Amino acid sequence: MSREMYNEIDLAKININVEPPTEEPGRQYYFMAKCCKWVKDFEQKNGRRPTACVTTFGCQMNARDSEKLAGILEKAGYQLIDNEKADFVIFNTCTVRDNANQRVYGRLGELGGHKRRNPGMKIALCGCMMQEPEVIEKLRKSYSFVDLVFGTHNIYKFAELLYASHEAEGMVVDIWKDTDKIVEDLPAERKYPFKSGINIMFGCNNFCSYCIVPYVRGRERSRKPEDILEEIRRLVADGVVEVMLLGQNVNSYGKNLDNPITFAQLLREVEKIDGLKRIRFMTSHPKDLSDELIEVMAQSEKICRHLHLPLQSGSTRILERMNRRYTKEQFLELAQRIRDRIPDIAITTDIIVGFPGETPEDLEETIDVVRRVKFDNAFTFIYSKRTGTPAAAMEDQVPKEQVKQGFDRLLKTVQDTARSQVAKYEGRVMEALIEEITEKGNSVEKSQPTENGEVMEKEHSGGESVSMVTGRLSNNTIVHVPGDASLIGKTVKVSLDECHGFYYIGHCV
Ligand code: 5AD
Ligand code: SF4
């Protein structure tokens, strides 16, 4: 793990015997100092530092939020570990589909068991799922051993809430409905020293009819470009070579700023940062993808040859019911325009099967788009009914058996096109950023998703005795090459010798 530079504020210099400041982030540093004192007392009593474990469910935005939670815990003096038997465990939850919720409840049951054995343990829950009132009700009723619950809007207050949970008896619950507030400059503890996600905006205004995100993440708010650029400069100074700009709909970045700017203009500025080698971003809504963005990507040396462009459905009728605001033909035309201007780009997508009212004919339209666009990868999801969304109230929910059949048919098509797209580059030499040691001398393929966005791990028995490392091409394809830990974080030229379905085995040249 790597620590970001603005972790350097010295907590020892903060006077914790006075009232807390009201302004941010000063207030949070004050509470970090308070937590630090608590940690020191714990250490004196127990002869060791308290341990903490942060578990993330869901998307890249949550992964980045978790780095901030970990940064605050670390700053307060906790020892971060990967084990849920820690003294403090926090689940950063997701609620996009119901199976994410079910997994949280299952894992929470296990945590309850740990807590019975270690009564001093504290359990915290945060993230999207906590923004749902029914969830809070259920926690109060059936999971009363939980100590701290907060949502997505007040995550920046984590230090303050952590301190409150040390002081309080019983469950501390602090959920906000919405906020405009964006707090900058909190510490973060990065998972990878050489790459980092960066939030450029929060929330979503699109209200796709199946989606709960606008309700749990609130309205769209963009960070100021100067704050984003400053954060990236600091990250680069700290060893980062690849950034992933994150937002629910990055193509509408900047519209609500006092001095509006476009996402393409932001990218131009990010490109100028010396030392930064690769720029990625997600997610792009097709309705807002501009020609200006295509042009900036085409001309860029640093923006990766990968665009994640969720289709959701290929049927214009279903797209309308989904409130996606594009037609099948418009999507096809957009994909073509992108491929014409940037021929080596990989286009990946998200697709939902079983949206209310979807017929087998509608699914054929989706399959037709998959074949024509030739997606390089696709995350396929079974529609999940989310309480409070317009689609949940639609009457014609699709029978399970039909959904299952459609899903399998779609998955097969998606895998066929993805395989042939990936195989296109066999024999070529490309640049890869080496990310990690390949697990257990085997190549573990992690790029082919299954239902619910989970990645399916496919083992390939590569040369057991040779140390292998895993790298990522600009187009997001994985390549395994012989090498050791000294290559991690470096960009190297690799020969893509053999395509194994969704990844390559190659060698450095
Ligand atoms: N059911 C199934 N999939 C969904 N997604 C969002 N909401 C739902 C839902 N209710 C999928 C969309 C989105 C991705 C992040 O999750 O495909 O792009
Ligand atoms: Fe959900 Fe649509 Fe917003 Fe994406 S764009 S987060 S699918 S409402």
Coordinates of C-alpha atoms and ligand atoms in Angstrom, one line a residue:
M1 CA 0.0 0.0 0.0
S2 CA 1.1 3.5 -0.6
R3 CA 0.4 6.6 1.3
E4 CA -0.7 9.8 -0.4
M5 CA 1.3 13.0 0.3
Y6 CA -1.5 15.0 2.0
N7 CA -1.4 12.5 4.8
E8 CA 1.4 14.5 6.1
I9 CA -0.5 16.8 8.4
D10 CA 0.9 16.3 11.9
L11 CA -1.9 15.2 14.3
A12 CA 0.4 15.7 17.3
K13 CA 0.2 19.4 16.7
I14 CA -3.6 19.6 17.0
N15 CA -5.0 20.7 20.3
I16 CA -7.8 18.2 21.1
N17 CA -8.6 19.8 24.4
V18 CA -10.5 22.7 22.8
E19 CA -13.8 22.6 20.9
P20 CA -13.6 21.1 17.4
P21 CA -13.2 23.5 14.5
T22 CA -16.3 23.9 12.3
E23 CA -14.5 24.1 8.9
E24 CA -13.5 21.1 6.8
P25 CA -11.2 19.3 6.4
G26 CA -9.7 20.8 9.7
R27 CA -12.6 19.4 11.7
Q28 CA -11.8 15.8 10.5
Y29 CA -8.1 16.2 11.3
Y30 CA -9.1 17.2 14.8
F31 CA -11.2 14.0 15.2
M32 CA -8.4 12.0 13.7
A33 CA -6.2 13.4 16.5
K34 CA -8.9 12.4 19.0
C35 CA -9.0 8.9 17.5
C36 CA -5.2 8.8 17.7
K37 CA -5.4 9.4 21.4
W38 CA -7.9 6.6 21.8
V39 CA -5.6 4.3 19.8
K40 CA -2.7 5.1 22.1
D41 CA -4.8 4.3 25.2
F42 CA -5.8 1.0 23.6
E43 CA -2.1 0.2 22.9
Q44 CA -1.2 0.9 26.5
K45 CA -3.9 -1.3 27.8
N46 CA -3.4 -4.2 25.4
G47 CA 0.2 -4.0 24.5
R48 CA -0.6 -3.8 20.8
R49 CA -2.1 -1.5 18.2
P50 CA -5.8 -2.1 17.4
T51 CA -6.3 -3.7 14.0
A52 CA -8.8 -2.6 11.3
C53 CA -10.1 -4.2 8.1
V54 CA -11.9 -2.4 5.3
T55 CA -14.0 -4.6 3.0
T56 CA -15.4 -3.2 -0.3
F57 CA -18.4 -4.3 -2.2
G58 CA -19.3 -2.9 -5.6
C59 CA -17.8 -0.5 -8.0
Q60 CA -14.6 1.5 -8.5
M61 CA -16.1 4.5 -6.8
N62 CA -16.5 2.4 -3.7
A63 CA -13.0 1.1 -4.0
R64 CA -11.7 4.7 -4.0
D65 CA -13.9 5.6 -1.0
S66 CA -12.5 2.6 0.8
E67 CA -8.9 3.9 0.2
K68 CA -10.0 7.1 2.0
L69 CA -11.5 5.1 4.9
A70 CA -8.3 3.1 5.2
G71 CA -6.2 6.3 5.0
I72 CA -8.1 7.8 8.0
L73 CA -7.8 4.6 10.0
E74 CA -4.1 4.4 9.3
K75 CA -3.6 8.0 10.2
A76 CA -5.4 7.4 13.5
G77 CA -2.9 4.7 14.2
Y78 CA -4.8 1.5 13.5
Q79 CA -2.9 -1.4 11.9
L80 CA -4.6 -2.3 8.6
I81 CA -5.1 -6.0 8.0
D82 CA -7.0 -8.1 5.5
N83 CA -8.8 -10.2 8.1
E84 CA -12.3 -9.6 9.3
K85 CA -11.4 -10.8 12.8
A86 CA -9.9 -7.3 13.3
D87 CA -10.8 -4.9 16.2
F88 CA -12.6 -2.6 13.8
V89 CA -14.3 -3.9 10.6
I90 CA -16.0 -1.7 8.1
F91 CA -18.1 -2.8 5.1
N92 CA -18.4 -0.3 2.3
T93 CA -21.6 -1.6 0.7
C94 CA -23.2 -1.6 -2.7
T95 CA -26.9 -1.8 -3.5
V96 CA -27.0 -1.7 -7.3
R97 CA -28.4 -5.2 -7.5
D98 CA -30.1 -7.2 -4.7
N99 CA -27.5 -9.9 -4.6
A100 CA -25.0 -7.3 -3.4
N101 CA -27.3 -6.6 -0.4
Q102 CA -27.8 -10.3 0.3
R103 CA -24.0 -10.8 0.4
V104 CA -23.6 -8.0 2.9
Y105 CA -26.2 -9.6 5.2
G106 CA -24.5 -13.0 4.9
R107 CA -21.1 -11.6 5.7
L108 CA -22.6 -9.5 8.6
G109 CA -23.9 -12.7 10.1
E110 CA -20.3 -14.0 10.2
L111 CA -19.0 -10.8 11.7
G112 CA -21.6 -11.2 14.5
G113 CA -19.9 -14.5 15.3
H114 CA -16.5 -12.8 15.5
K115 CA -17.9 -10.1 17.8
R116 CA -19.3 -12.7 20.2
R117 CA -15.8 -14.0 20.6
N118 CA -14.3 -10.5 20.8
P119 CA -16.8 -8.2 22.5
G120 CA -14.5 -5.2 22.2
M121 CA -14.8 -5.4 18.4
K122 CA -16.5 -2.6 16.5
I123 CA -18.5 -3.1 13.3
A124 CA -19.3 -0.3 10.9
L125 CA -21.3 -0.2 7.7
C126 CA -21.3 2.6 5.1
G127 CA -22.0 3.2 1.4
C128 CA -24.9 3.0 -1.0
M129 CA -27.0 0.3 0.8
M130 CA -27.1 2.4 3.9
Q131 CA -29.0 5.1 2.0
E132 CA -32.1 2.9 1.9
P133 CA -34.5 3.3 4.9
E134 CA -35.6 -0.4 4.8
V135 CA -32.0 -1.4 5.3
I136 CA -31.5 0.7 8.4
E137 CA -34.8 -0.7 9.8
K138 CA -33.6 -4.2 9.2
L139 CA -30.2 -3.5 10.8
R140 CA -31.8 -2.0 13.9
K141 CA -34.1 -5.0 14.2
S142 CA -31.9 -8.0 13.3
Y143 CA -28.3 -6.8 13.5
S144 CA -28.2 -4.6 16.6
F145 CA -24.6 -5.6 17.2
V146 CA -23.5 -3.2 14.5
D147 CA -21.8 -0.1 16.1
L148 CA -21.7 2.5 13.3
V149 CA -23.8 3.2 10.2
F150 CA -23.4 6.0 7.8
G151 CA -24.2 6.6 4.1
T152 CA -22.6 8.0 1.0
H153 CA -23.0 11.8 1.6
N154 CA -21.2 12.0 4.9
I155 CA -18.3 9.6 4.2
Y156 CA -15.9 12.5 4.6
K157 CA -17.0 12.7 8.2
F158 CA -15.7 9.2 8.9
A159 CA -13.1 10.4 11.5
E160 CA -15.8 12.2 13.5
L161 CA -18.1 9.2 13.3
L162 CA -15.4 6.8 14.3
Y163 CA -14.7 8.9 17.3
A164 CA -18.4 9.0 18.1
S165 CA -18.7 5.3 17.9
H166 CA -15.8 4.9 20.4
E167 CA -17.6 7.1 22.9
A168 CA -21.2 5.8 22.4
E169 CA -23.0 2.8 23.7
G170 CA -25.1 1.2 21.1
M171 CA -25.5 1.8 17.4
V172 CA -24.5 5.3 16.0
V173 CA -26.5 6.0 12.8
D174 CA -25.9 9.1 10.7
I175 CA -27.5 9.1 7.3
W176 CA -27.9 12.2 5.2
K177 CA -30.4 12.5 2.4
D178 CA -28.3 14.7 0.1
T179 CA -25.5 17.2 0.2
D180 CA -23.7 19.6 -2.2
K181 CA -20.6 19.4 0.0
I182 CA -17.4 18.1 -1.5
V183 CA -14.6 17.9 1.1
E184 CA -11.0 17.9 -0.4
D185 CA -7.7 16.8 1.0
L186 CA -8.5 13.9 3.3
P187 CA -5.8 11.2 3.6
A188 CA -6.0 8.0 1.5
E189 CA -4.2 4.7 1.6
R190 CA -3.8 3.4 -1.9
K191 CA -4.1 -0.3 -2.8
Y192 CA -1.6 0.1 -5.7
P193 CA 1.4 2.5 -5.4
F194 CA 1.5 3.1 -9.2
K195 CA -2.2 3.6 -10.1
S196 CA -5.1 5.4 -8.5
G197 CA -8.7 6.2 -9.0
I198 CA -9.8 9.8 -8.8
N199 CA -13.3 11.0 -8.3
I200 CA -14.1 13.8 -10.7
M201 CA -17.8 13.9 -9.9
F202 CA -20.3 12.4 -7.5
G203 CA -24.0 11.4 -8.0
C204 CA -26.1 11.0 -11.1
N205 CA -29.0 12.9 -12.7
N206 CA -30.0 10.4 -15.3
F207 CA -32.6 8.3 -13.5
C208 CA -32.4 5.3 -15.7
S209 CA -35.7 3.6 -14.7
Y210 CA -34.1 0.4 -13.2
C211 CA -31.3 2.2 -11.3
I212 CA -31.1 3.1 -7.7
V213 CA -27.8 5.1 -7.9
P214 CA -29.5 8.6 -8.3
Y215 CA -31.4 7.9 -5.1
V216 CA -28.5 6.7 -3.0
R217 CA -25.7 8.9 -4.4
G218 CA -27.7 12.0 -4.9
R219 CA -27.5 14.7 -7.6
E220 CA -24.6 15.2 -9.9
R221 CA -21.8 17.3 -8.4
S222 CA -18.5 17.9 -10.2
R223 CA -15.2 18.6 -8.4
K224 CA -13.4 21.7 -9.6
P225 CA -10.8 21.0 -12.3
E226 CA -8.0 22.7 -10.3
D227 CA -8.7 20.4 -7.3
I228 CA -8.6 17.3 -9.6
L229 CA -5.4 18.4 -11.3
E230 CA -3.8 19.2 -8.0
E231 CA -4.7 15.7 -6.7
I232 CA -3.3 14.1 -9.8
R233 CA -0.1 16.1 -9.6
R234 CA 0.4 15.0 -6.0
L235 CA -0.3 11.4 -6.9
V236 CA 2.2 11.5 -9.7
A237 CA 4.8 13.0 -7.4
D238 CA 4.1 10.0 -5.1
G239 CA 4.8 7.4 -7.9
V240 CA 1.4 7.1 -9.7
V241 CA 1.7 6.6 -13.5
E242 CA -1.9 5.6 -14.3
V243 CA -5.1 7.4 -13.2
M244 CA -8.7 6.3 -13.6
L245 CA -11.1 9.3 -13.6
L246 CA -14.3 8.2 -11.9
G247 CA -17.9 9.3 -12.2
Q248 CA -21.3 7.8 -12.9
N249 CA -21.5 9.7 -16.1
V250 CA -18.1 11.4 -16.8
N251 CA -19.4 12.8 -20.1
S252 CA -21.5 15.3 -18.3
Y253 CA -18.6 16.4 -16.1
G254 CA -18.3 20.1 -15.5
K255 CA -21.7 21.2 -16.5
N256 CA -22.8 22.4 -13.1
L257 CA -19.6 24.2 -12.2
D258 CA -19.5 28.0 -11.8
N259 CA -17.0 28.0 -14.7
P260 CA -18.3 25.2 -16.8
I261 CA -15.9 23.0 -18.7
T262 CA -16.3 19.8 -20.6
F263 CA -14.9 16.4 -19.8
A264 CA -12.8 16.6 -23.0
Q265 CA -11.3 19.9 -21.8
L266 CA -10.5 18.3 -18.4
L267 CA -8.8 15.4 -20.2
R268 CA -6.6 17.9 -22.2
E269 CA -5.4 19.4 -18.9
V270 CA -4.8 16.0 -17.3
E271 CA -2.7 15.0 -20.4
K272 CA -0.3 17.9 -19.7
I273 CA 0.8 16.5 -16.3
D274 CA 4.4 15.4 -16.6
G275 CA 5.2 12.0 -15.4
L276 CA 1.7 10.7 -15.9
K277 CA 1.7 7.9 -18.4
R278 CA -1.8 6.6 -18.7
I279 CA -5.3 8.0 -18.3
R280 CA -8.5 5.9 -18.0
F281 CA -12.0 6.9 -17.1
M282 CA -15.4 5.4 -16.5
T283 CA -18.3 5.5 -17.0
S284 CA -19.5 7.1 -20.2
H285 CA -23.1 7.5 -20.9
P286 CA -23.7 7.1 -24.7
K287 CA -26.2 10.0 -24.9
D288 CA -23.5 12.5 -23.7
L289 CA -20.5 11.2 -25.5
S290 CA -19.3 14.1 -27.7
D291 CA -17.2 14.3 -30.9
E292 CA -14.9 16.6 -28.9
L293 CA -14.2 13.6 -26.6
I294 CA -13.5 11.2 -29.5
E295 CA -11.2 13.8 -31.0
V296 CA -9.3 14.3 -27.7
M297 CA -8.9 10.5 -27.3
A298 CA -7.8 10.0 -30.9
Q299 CA -5.0 12.7 -30.5
S300 CA -3.9 11.7 -27.0
E301 CA -0.7 9.9 -26.2
K302 CA -1.9 9.0 -22.7
I303 CA -5.6 8.2 -22.8
C304 CA -5.9 4.5 -23.0
R305 CA -7.5 2.7 -25.9
H306 CA -10.5 1.6 -24.0
L307 CA -14.0 3.0 -23.7
H308 CA -16.6 1.5 -21.3
L309 CA -19.9 2.4 -23.0
P310 CA -22.9 0.8 -21.3
L311 CA -25.5 -0.4 -23.8
Q312 CA -28.0 -1.9 -21.3
S313 CA -30.3 -3.1 -24.1
G314 CA -30.2 -3.2 -27.9
S315 CA -34.0 -2.8 -28.2
T316 CA -35.1 0.8 -28.8
R317 CA -38.5 0.0 -27.2
I318 CA -36.7 -1.3 -24.0
L319 CA -34.2 1.6 -24.1
E320 CA -37.1 4.0 -24.0
R321 CA -38.7 2.2 -21.0
M322 CA -35.2 2.3 -19.4
N323 CA -35.1 6.1 -19.9
R324 CA -31.7 5.8 -21.6
R325 CA -32.4 8.5 -24.2
Y326 CA -30.8 6.8 -27.2
T327 CA -32.0 4.3 -29.8
K328 CA -30.4 1.1 -31.1
E329 CA -29.4 3.0 -34.3
Q330 CA -27.9 5.9 -32.4
F331 CA -25.8 3.5 -30.3
L332 CA -24.6 1.6 -33.4
E333 CA -23.8 4.8 -35.2
L334 CA -21.9 6.2 -32.2
A335 CA -19.8 2.9 -31.8
Q336 CA -19.0 3.1 -35.5
R337 CA -17.9 6.7 -35.3
I338 CA -15.6 5.8 -32.4
R339 CA -14.1 2.8 -34.2
D340 CA -13.6 4.8 -37.4
R341 CA -11.7 7.5 -35.6
I342 CA -9.8 5.3 -33.1
P343 CA -9.4 1.9 -34.9
D344 CA -7.5 0.2 -32.1
I345 CA -9.9 1.0 -29.3
A346 CA -11.6 -1.6 -27.2
I347 CA -15.2 -0.9 -26.4
T348 CA -16.7 -2.7 -23.4
T349 CA -20.2 -2.5 -22.1
D350 CA -22.9 -3.4 -19.5
I351 CA -26.1 -5.2 -20.5
I352 CA -29.2 -6.0 -18.5
V353 CA -31.3 -9.0 -19.3
G354 CA -34.9 -9.4 -18.1
F355 CA -35.9 -5.7 -17.8
P356 CA -39.7 -5.6 -17.3
G357 CA -41.5 -6.1 -20.6
E358 CA -38.4 -7.6 -22.4
T359 CA -39.5 -10.2 -25.0
P360 CA -37.3 -12.8 -26.7
E361 CA -37.4 -10.4 -29.8
D362 CA -36.0 -7.6 -27.7
L363 CA -33.2 -9.8 -26.6
E364 CA -32.5 -10.6 -30.2
E365 CA -32.0 -6.9 -30.8
T366 CA -29.4 -6.8 -28.0
I367 CA -27.6 -9.8 -29.4
D368 CA -27.6 -8.1 -32.8
V369 CA -25.9 -5.0 -31.4
V370 CA -23.3 -7.2 -29.6
R371 CA -22.5 -8.9 -32.9
R372 CA -22.3 -5.7 -34.8
V373 CA -20.4 -3.6 -32.3
K374 CA -18.2 -6.6 -31.4
F375 CA -17.7 -5.6 -27.8
D376 CA -14.3 -6.4 -26.4
N377 CA -15.8 -7.4 -23.2
A378 CA -19.3 -7.1 -21.6
F379 CA -20.6 -7.2 -18.1
T380 CA -24.0 -9.0 -18.3
F381 CA -26.5 -8.6 -15.5
I382 CA -29.9 -10.1 -14.7
Y383 CA -32.3 -7.3 -14.0
S384 CA -32.8 -6.8 -10.3
K385 CA -35.9 -5.0 -9.0
R386 CA -34.9 -2.0 -6.8
T387 CA -37.5 -0.6 -4.5
G388 CA -38.4 3.0 -5.3
T389 CA -37.3 2.9 -8.9
P390 CA -39.9 3.4 -11.7
A391 CA -39.1 -0.1 -13.2
A392 CA -40.0 -1.8 -9.9
A393 CA -43.5 -0.6 -10.3
M394 CA -43.8 -1.9 -13.9
E395 CA -46.2 -4.7 -14.2
D396 CA -44.7 -7.0 -16.8
Q397 CA -41.8 -8.4 -14.9
V398 CA -40.2 -11.2 -16.9
P399 CA -40.5 -14.8 -15.8
K400 CA -37.3 -16.2 -14.3
E401 CA -37.0 -19.1 -16.7
Q402 CA -37.1 -16.8 -19.7
V403 CA -34.5 -14.5 -18.2
K404 CA -32.2 -17.4 -17.5
Q405 CA -32.4 -18.7 -21.1
G406 CA -31.9 -15.2 -22.5
F407 CA -29.0 -14.6 -20.2
D408 CA -27.2 -17.8 -21.2
R409 CA -27.7 -17.0 -24.9
L410 CA -26.4 -13.5 -24.5
L411 CA -23.4 -14.6 -22.4
K412 CA -22.4 -17.0 -25.1
T413 CA -22.6 -14.3 -27.8
V414 CA -20.7 -11.9 -25.7
Q415 CA -17.9 -14.4 -25.0
D416 CA -17.6 -15.3 -28.7
T417 CA -17.2 -11.7 -29.8
A418 CA -14.9 -10.9 -26.9
R419 CA -12.7 -13.8 -27.6
S420 CA -12.3 -12.9 -31.3
Q421 CA -11.7 -9.3 -30.5
V422 CA -9.0 -10.1 -27.9
A423 CA -7.3 -12.6 -30.3
K424 CA -6.9 -9.8 -33.0
Y425 CA -3.5 -8.8 -31.5
E426 CA -1.8 -12.2 -31.3
G427 CA 1.8 -11.9 -32.3
R428 CA 1.9 -8.1 -31.9
V429 CA 4.2 -6.2 -29.6
M430 CA 2.4 -3.7 -27.3
E431 CA 3.1 -1.7 -24.1
A432 CA 1.9 -3.2 -20.8
L433 CA 1.8 -1.7 -17.4
I434 CA 2.9 -4.5 -15.0
E435 CA 0.5 -4.6 -12.0
E436 CA 1.2 -7.7 -9.9
I437 CA 2.8 -11.0 -9.5
T438 CA 0.6 -13.7 -11.2
E439 CA -1.0 -15.7 -8.5
K440 CA 0.6 -19.0 -7.6
G441 CA 2.6 -19.4 -10.8
N442 CA -0.8 -19.7 -12.5
S443 CA -2.3 -17.2 -14.9
V444 CA -5.6 -16.3 -13.2
E445 CA -7.8 -14.7 -15.7
K446 CA -9.9 -11.9 -14.1
S447 CA -11.3 -10.1 -17.1
Q448 CA -14.3 -12.1 -18.0
P449 CA -17.3 -11.1 -16.0
T450 CA -20.3 -13.2 -15.2
E451 CA -23.8 -12.2 -14.0
N452 CA -23.8 -9.6 -11.2
G453 CA -20.4 -8.1 -12.3
E454 CA -18.5 -10.7 -10.4
V455 CA -15.4 -11.8 -12.2
M456 CA -15.0 -15.4 -12.9
E457 CA -11.6 -16.7 -12.1
K458 CA -10.3 -19.1 -14.7
E459 CA -7.1 -20.9 -13.9
H460 CA -4.6 -21.6 -16.6
S461 CA -1.7 -23.8 -15.6
G462 CA 1.2 -21.9 -16.9
G463 CA 4.9 -22.8 -16.3
E464 CA 4.7 -23.6 -12.6
S465 CA 8.4 -22.9 -11.9
V466 CA 8.7 -19.6 -13.8
S467 CA 7.8 -16.5 -11.9
M468 CA 5.1 -14.6 -13.9
V469 CA 3.8 -11.1 -13.7
T470 CA 0.5 -9.7 -14.8
G471 CA 0.3 -6.6 -16.9
R472 CA -2.5 -4.6 -18.6
L473 CA -2.5 -3.3 -22.1
S474 CA -3.8 0.1 -23.0
N475 CA -6.9 -1.6 -24.3
N476 CA -7.4 -3.2 -20.9
T477 CA -6.5 -6.7 -22.0
I478 CA -4.5 -8.7 -19.5
V479 CA -1.1 -10.3 -20.4
H480 CA 1.0 -12.6 -18.3
V481 CA 4.8 -12.5 -18.9
P482 CA 7.8 -14.1 -17.1
G483 CA 9.2 -11.6 -14.7
D484 CA 9.5 -10.7 -11.0
A485 CA 8.3 -8.0 -8.5
S486 CA 10.9 -5.5 -9.8
L487 CA 8.7 -5.0 -12.9
I488 CA 5.6 -3.9 -10.9
G489 CA 4.6 -0.4 -11.8
K490 CA 6.8 -0.3 -14.9
T491 CA 5.6 -0.1 -18.5
V492 CA 7.3 -2.6 -20.7
K493 CA 7.0 -3.8 -24.3
V494 CA 5.6 -7.2 -24.5
S495 CA 5.1 -9.7 -27.3
L496 CA 1.6 -11.1 -27.2
D497 CA 2.6 -14.7 -28.0
E498 CA -0.5 -16.8 -27.3
C499 CA -4.1 -15.7 -26.8
H500 CA -5.9 -17.8 -24.2
G501 CA -9.5 -16.7 -24.6
F502 CA -9.6 -13.5 -22.8
Y503 CA -5.9 -12.9 -21.9
Y504 CA -2.4 -13.4 -23.4
I505 CA 0.7 -15.3 -22.4
G506 CA 3.7 -13.3 -23.7
H507 CA 7.2 -12.2 -22.9
C508 CA 9.0 -8.9 -22.5
V509 CA 11.0 -7.8 -25.5
Ligands
5AD1 N1 -30.6 -4.6 -12.3 C1 -29.5 -5.1 -13.0 N2 -28.5 -4.4 -13.4 C2 -28.4 -3.1 -13.0 N3 -27.4 -2.2 -13.2 C3 -27.8 -1.0 -12.6 N4 -29.0 -1.2 -12.0 C4 -29.4 -2.5 -12.2 C5 -30.5 -3.3 -11.9 N5 -31.5 -2.8 -11.2 C6 -26.2 -2.4 -14.0 C7 -26.2 -1.5 -15.2 C8 -25.1 -0.6 -14.9 C9 -24.2 -1.4 -14.0 C10 -23.2 -0.7 -13.2 O1 -25.1 -2.2 -13.2 O2 -25.8 -2.3 -16.3 O3 -24.4 -0.1 -16.0
SF4_2 FE1 -27.7 4.5 -12.9 FE2 -28.2 5.4 -15.4 FE3 -27.0 7.0 -13.6 FE4 -25.7 4.9 -14.6 S1 -26.5 6.7 -15.8 S2 -25.7 5.5 -12.5 S3 -27.3 3.4 -14.9 S4 -29.1 6.2 -13.4

